[in-house]
Amino acid sequence: MKAITWQGRHRVDVSSVDTPDIVNDSDIVVEVTATAICGSDLHLYDGFIPTMQKGDILGHEFMGRVVAKGRGITELEVGDRVVVPFNIACGKCYFCEQTLTSLCDNSNPNAAVAEKLYGHSGSGLFGYSHMLGGYPGGQAEYVRVPYADVGPLKIPDELDDERVLFLSDILPTGYMAAENCQIRRGDIVAVWGCGPVGQFAIKCALLLGAKQVIAIDRIPFRLELAGKDERVTALHPDKTDVQEALLELTGGRGPDSCIDAVGMEAHGTTFGALYDQAKTAAFLATDRPHVLRQAIQACRKGGTVSIPGVYGGLIDKLPLGAAFAKGLTFRMGQTHVHRYMPLLLDMIREGKIDPRFIITHRASLDEAPELYETFRTKTDDCLKVVMTP
């Protein structure tokens, strides 16, 4: 079959690989009908995530039709349309029983590797390094899906792929980012990063009762998209002092909650941003956290900092003193996608949110190498790439 494979930093290829088959009784095989390039894939493309190997199949946002199932599968039939969560959950461990499915104890066969870096291992992930399971990803014609009675969500035929594809990751991620803010009606929420997750975090914050969202991004077309809602105020960090603007917009108090939807590869022109770039270029740091610093400094006393943006390792000059002095609450982590998929599917069916507004590029798998670079450089107003095998 055809698949997109990782070949090293800034290189992906369209490769011919073996078609997957059933391995365990709890498996299904999905014929992929839609898949996407995620901002998290860029961390692999840029070489920031360890334990990648040449030939690894990429992609963790995908959906399709069941073409084979193991003998133990009772909830799905061949022919069912399903969206597959990017994290893999067994459904039976302590964390799965608490609906903390991204922390599953049993789905990462390489947990010992993650434990050395993080102390404990989270769940296995599709297409996201051997440290997190080494599972082949969904930028392919077919995918083997383990624990398939637990994860995949059946989709009614009246909903087309593009309306539901993002249930696999970024829509639940944006929703959880907003939910983690514990928004009360009338709150003001600041969101750094207006990429796909940031756009959904903005929409979900408003759905959860925020009075105003302040969107911060350096890319004009992203700010323009976010600012189409009159309740959203757009700030360009190179054209305004973000801290001063946030104080002015909140009556001197600061946002009630701050969402860092950027993560480890933040860009900027401030001294802190340039410092981060120099440190990572010299391999003296793993992440560039200047957005997180801004969020901590800007958040009001007693507020919440929500972090859906991925961080991979050790960061420098974190203003923990400011966070302590202001009594901030931090909420973060990989999204518990299984928890949110049914809720968000209902919202889509009811017309409360239509995820298709973020799609800017549609392509085949053959075009993936070019589009990875387009997405990375944010050229051609590229916000979200959807591919059909």
XYZ file of C-alpha atoms in Angstrom:
389
model
C 0.000 0.000 0.000
C 0.937 3.678 -0.212
C 1.942 5.596 2.941
C 3.752 8.754 4.031
C 6.984 7.836 5.804
C 9.456 9.788 7.902
C 12.942 9.821 6.383
C 14.702 12.352 8.602
C 14.550 16.023 9.447
C 12.509 17.947 6.877
C 12.042 14.888 4.709
C 8.986 12.714 4.198
C 8.404 10.343 1.300
C 5.526 8.570 -0.376
C 6.474 4.920 0.116
C 5.183 1.491 -0.776
C 4.807 -0.548 2.426
C 3.102 -3.735 3.540
C -0.652 -3.561 4.002
C -1.505 -4.183 7.680
C -3.435 -7.218 8.868
C -5.147 -8.320 12.062
C -2.596 -9.126 14.766
C -4.743 -9.400 17.907
C -8.387 -10.334 18.407
C -9.097 -6.735 19.507
C -7.825 -5.225 16.216
C -9.576 -3.820 13.209
C -8.123 -2.722 9.880
C -9.424 0.578 8.533
C -9.340 1.653 4.901
C -8.518 5.333 5.250
C -10.878 7.724 3.471
C -9.519 10.987 4.948
C -6.406 11.948 6.858
C -4.689 15.211 7.781
C -1.372 16.829 8.577
C -1.350 18.058 12.177
C 0.769 20.765 13.768
C 2.152 18.044 16.034
C 3.436 16.250 12.930
C 5.702 19.229 12.365
C 7.548 18.425 15.592
C 8.465 15.113 13.936
C 9.215 16.792 10.613
C 11.487 19.321 12.367
C 13.312 16.564 14.266
C 12.286 17.571 17.796
C 10.754 14.249 18.894
C 13.242 11.440 19.688
C 13.051 7.748 18.752
C 11.771 8.257 15.208
C 13.127 5.757 12.690
C 13.432 6.009 8.926
C 10.395 4.480 7.312
C 7.979 5.179 10.181
C 4.461 5.830 8.864
C 3.202 9.249 9.924
C -0.235 10.594 10.770
C -2.585 10.491 13.728
C -5.690 12.246 12.372
C -7.603 9.803 10.218
C -10.899 8.068 9.587
C -12.233 5.453 7.225
C -14.195 2.261 6.783
C -13.688 -1.035 8.627
C -12.475 -3.706 6.205
C -11.411 -6.427 8.656
C -11.938 -7.153 12.340
C -10.546 -9.472 14.975
C -12.602 -12.245 16.558
C -12.971 -10.282 19.804
C -14.591 -7.206 18.263
C -18.267 -6.843 19.241
C -19.024 -3.131 18.741
C -18.047 -2.732 15.087
C -18.836 -4.465 11.803
C -17.040 -4.589 8.499
C -18.328 -1.636 6.483
C -18.784 0.742 9.443
C -17.457 4.285 9.006
C -15.298 5.286 11.969
C -13.191 8.159 13.251
C -10.163 6.913 15.180
C -8.776 8.823 18.206
C -5.086 9.644 17.926
C -4.303 8.128 21.314
C -4.779 4.420 21.910
C -6.595 3.266 25.047
C -7.225 -0.195 26.469
C -10.446 0.836 28.225
C -9.734 -1.251 31.327
C -6.818 0.263 33.271
C -7.207 2.741 36.148
C -6.699 5.765 33.912
C -9.104 4.606 31.198
C -11.748 3.965 33.857
C -11.296 7.617 34.938
C -11.711 8.662 31.244
C -8.064 9.815 31.263
C -7.479 7.821 28.109
C -4.341 9.640 26.958
C -2.696 8.248 30.104
C -3.589 4.605 29.418
C -1.275 2.188 31.222
C -1.451 -0.644 28.697
C -1.328 0.697 25.133
C 2.340 1.719 24.924
C 4.498 -1.390 24.425
C 7.600 0.808 24.768
C 6.562 2.409 28.047
C 10.012 1.902 29.563
C 11.489 4.373 27.073
C 8.964 7.089 27.947
C 9.411 6.401 31.659
C 13.118 7.204 31.435
C 12.306 10.637 30.029
C 9.075 11.537 31.822
C 8.910 9.319 34.917
C 5.744 7.634 33.664
C 4.416 6.718 30.238
C 1.247 7.963 28.625
C -0.753 6.016 26.077
C 0.492 4.804 22.749
C -0.072 7.173 19.832
C -0.520 6.527 16.146
C 2.422 7.624 14.002
C 4.300 9.378 16.775
C 7.677 7.805 17.558
C 8.762 4.516 19.077
C 8.881 6.089 22.523
C 5.084 6.247 22.259
C 4.507 2.791 20.865
C 5.868 2.770 17.327
C 2.364 2.357 15.904
C 2.111 2.985 12.134
C 0.085 6.113 11.488
C -2.907 7.098 9.410
C -1.335 8.945 6.465
C -1.732 5.715 4.547
C -4.258 3.681 2.616
C -4.851 1.255 5.496
C -4.226 1.255 9.262
C -4.350 -1.434 11.927
C -6.263 -0.110 14.947
C -5.778 -1.959 18.272
C -8.314 -1.984 21.147
C -10.913 -1.192 18.502
C -13.955 -1.785 20.711
C -12.734 1.129 22.849
C -11.544 3.868 20.518
C -13.143 4.239 17.068
C -16.410 6.165 16.912
C -19.067 5.087 14.407
C -20.176 7.886 12.095
C -23.604 8.116 10.441
C -23.546 8.210 6.653
C -25.262 11.602 6.486
C -22.123 13.316 7.868
C -19.359 13.658 5.291
C -15.742 12.955 6.201
C -14.633 16.585 6.425
C -17.258 17.408 9.047
C -16.092 14.668 11.421
C -12.417 13.978 10.618
C -11.137 16.409 13.238
C -12.888 14.469 16.012
C -9.739 12.333 15.826
C -7.621 15.037 17.514
C -7.745 18.777 17.051
C -11.420 19.487 17.769
C -11.335 17.591 21.094
C -7.948 19.202 21.787
C -9.377 22.682 21.310
C -12.410 21.795 23.410
C -10.349 20.332 26.261
C -8.073 23.391 26.173
C -11.111 25.611 26.693
C -12.727 23.300 29.243
C -9.498 23.275 31.252
C -9.901 27.038 31.665
C -12.974 26.441 33.847
C -14.672 29.285 32.004
C -17.415 31.182 33.754
C -19.917 33.163 31.727
C -18.442 36.556 30.990
C -14.780 35.515 31.235
C -12.083 36.910 28.974
C -9.765 34.270 27.488
C -6.483 34.917 25.669
C -5.330 32.350 23.098
C -1.748 32.304 21.784
C -1.573 30.600 18.405
C -4.338 30.680 15.776
C -3.438 27.459 14.033
C -6.053 24.680 13.854
C -6.048 23.915 17.601
C -6.076 27.606 18.477
C -9.013 28.225 16.127
C -10.999 25.440 17.768
C -9.997 26.605 21.260
C -11.381 30.052 20.373
C -14.669 28.612 19.112
C -15.028 26.311 22.114
C -14.193 29.027 24.648
C -17.064 31.092 23.218
C -19.368 28.043 23.261
C -18.499 27.532 26.932
C -19.476 31.076 27.855
C -16.501 33.367 27.349
C -17.526 36.975 26.722
C -14.417 37.802 24.732
C -11.455 35.937 23.292
C -8.185 37.684 22.527
C -6.353 35.890 19.701
C -2.584 36.331 19.361
C -0.638 35.218 16.285
C 2.086 36.455 13.930
C 0.411 35.114 10.760
C -2.076 37.624 9.263
C -4.423 35.141 7.563
C -4.801 33.187 10.805
C -5.626 36.348 12.739
C -8.089 37.356 10.038
C -9.901 34.023 10.309
C -10.056 34.195 14.098
C -11.251 37.804 14.009
C -14.285 37.068 11.831
C -16.250 36.601 15.061
C -17.020 40.012 16.563
C -16.329 38.607 20.032
C -12.679 37.969 19.081
C -9.994 40.656 19.312
C -6.920 39.919 17.191
C -3.407 40.954 18.286
C -0.230 40.728 16.209
C 2.719 40.412 18.645
C 5.144 42.139 16.276
C 2.864 45.163 15.946
C 1.765 45.644 19.539
C 3.049 45.061 23.061
C 1.042 41.981 24.003
C 1.272 42.468 27.753
C 0.165 46.098 27.602
C -2.637 45.323 25.170
C -3.970 42.508 27.347
C -4.007 44.735 30.405
C -5.815 47.456 28.495
C -8.403 45.028 27.099
C -9.113 43.580 30.545
C -9.268 46.774 32.593
C -5.809 46.225 34.059
C -6.638 42.829 35.550
C -5.378 40.424 32.868
C -7.241 37.616 31.102
C -9.152 35.190 33.293
C -7.509 32.325 31.412
C -4.636 31.992 28.963
C -4.322 29.188 26.414
C -0.918 28.299 24.956
C -1.860 26.638 21.660
C 1.679 27.018 20.295
C 3.943 24.769 22.340
C 7.560 23.867 21.884
C 8.301 25.565 18.548
C 7.199 29.125 19.311
C 8.502 31.884 17.043
C 8.947 35.550 17.834
C 11.152 38.618 17.658
C 11.420 39.462 21.358
C 14.655 38.951 23.265
C 13.173 35.887 24.964
C 12.159 34.338 21.651
C 15.588 34.924 20.114
C 17.206 33.520 23.266
C 15.106 30.359 22.916
C 16.063 29.949 19.265
C 19.741 30.273 20.096
C 19.523 27.740 22.924
C 17.727 25.119 20.831
C 20.030 25.702 17.851
C 23.001 25.010 20.129
C 21.261 21.903 21.573
C 21.242 23.514 25.027
C 17.459 23.315 25.308
C 14.743 21.159 23.774
C 11.825 23.620 23.582
C 11.141 27.298 22.817
C 8.729 28.426 25.554
C 8.492 32.183 25.146
C 4.709 31.992 24.513
C 4.287 30.099 27.769
C 6.265 32.809 29.568
C 3.973 35.465 28.104
C 0.863 33.543 29.134
C 2.094 33.188 32.716
C 2.989 36.866 32.966
C -0.294 38.010 31.406
C -2.788 35.818 33.264
C -4.732 37.500 36.038
C -4.209 36.568 39.665
C -5.977 33.324 40.470
C -6.398 32.548 36.779
C -5.740 29.437 34.731
C -3.069 28.658 32.148
C -4.198 25.905 29.774
C -1.540 24.224 27.628
C -2.700 22.157 24.653
C 0.504 23.044 22.764
C 2.972 20.151 22.849
C 6.146 20.409 24.925
C 8.727 17.699 24.561
C 11.404 18.105 27.203
C 13.251 20.660 29.327
C 12.571 24.387 29.112
C 14.530 27.377 30.355
C 13.705 30.595 32.226
C 10.160 29.605 33.196
C 8.727 32.358 35.466
C 7.540 29.988 38.161
C 7.867 32.769 40.720
C 5.228 34.805 38.905
C 2.942 31.772 38.680
C 3.351 31.113 42.405
C 2.855 34.736 43.395
C -0.345 34.976 41.356
C -1.746 31.635 42.465
C -2.163 30.319 38.924
C -3.663 26.972 38.030
C -2.027 24.969 35.234
C -3.960 22.416 33.156
C -2.229 20.566 30.337
C -1.552 17.273 28.628
C -2.440 15.074 25.700
C -6.156 15.198 24.973
C -8.457 12.509 26.339
C -10.057 12.249 22.907
C -12.346 9.310 23.736
C -14.072 11.425 26.416
C -15.037 14.216 24.037
C -15.815 12.488 20.737
C -19.520 11.672 21.384
C -20.204 15.129 22.849
C -18.590 16.922 19.927
C -20.238 14.635 17.370
C -23.588 15.745 18.805
C -22.505 19.401 18.542
C -21.619 18.877 14.887
C -24.965 17.201 14.173
C -26.807 20.033 15.929
C -24.918 22.673 13.940
C -23.241 24.241 16.970
C -19.854 23.920 15.302
C -18.776 23.133 11.746
C -15.085 22.133 11.767
C -14.667 22.514 8.009
C -13.885 26.226 8.266
C -10.200 25.509 8.982
C -9.558 23.432 5.830
C -7.466 25.366 3.324
C -5.820 22.609 1.278
C -7.167 19.329 -0.083
C -4.808 16.863 -1.703
C -3.809 13.253 -2.304
C -1.135 11.352 -0.408
C 1.199 11.870 -3.368
C 1.259 15.601 -2.614
C 2.159 15.189 1.064
C 5.915 15.929 0.835
C 5.272 19.306 -0.772
C 2.407 20.126 1.576
C 4.407 19.286 4.708
C 6.796 22.063 3.718
C 3.964 24.429 2.789
C 2.320 23.807 6.157
C 5.609 24.256 8.022
C 6.413 27.563 6.333
C 2.775 28.756 6.482
C 2.924 29.805 2.850
C -0.059 29.854 0.488
C -2.225 30.720 3.542
C -2.001 27.066 4.579
C -3.899 26.356 7.794
C -5.061 22.743 7.463
C -4.301 20.017 4.918
C -6.760 17.163 4.376
C -5.658 14.245 2.193
C -7.619 11.436 0.582
C -5.678 8.242 -0.207
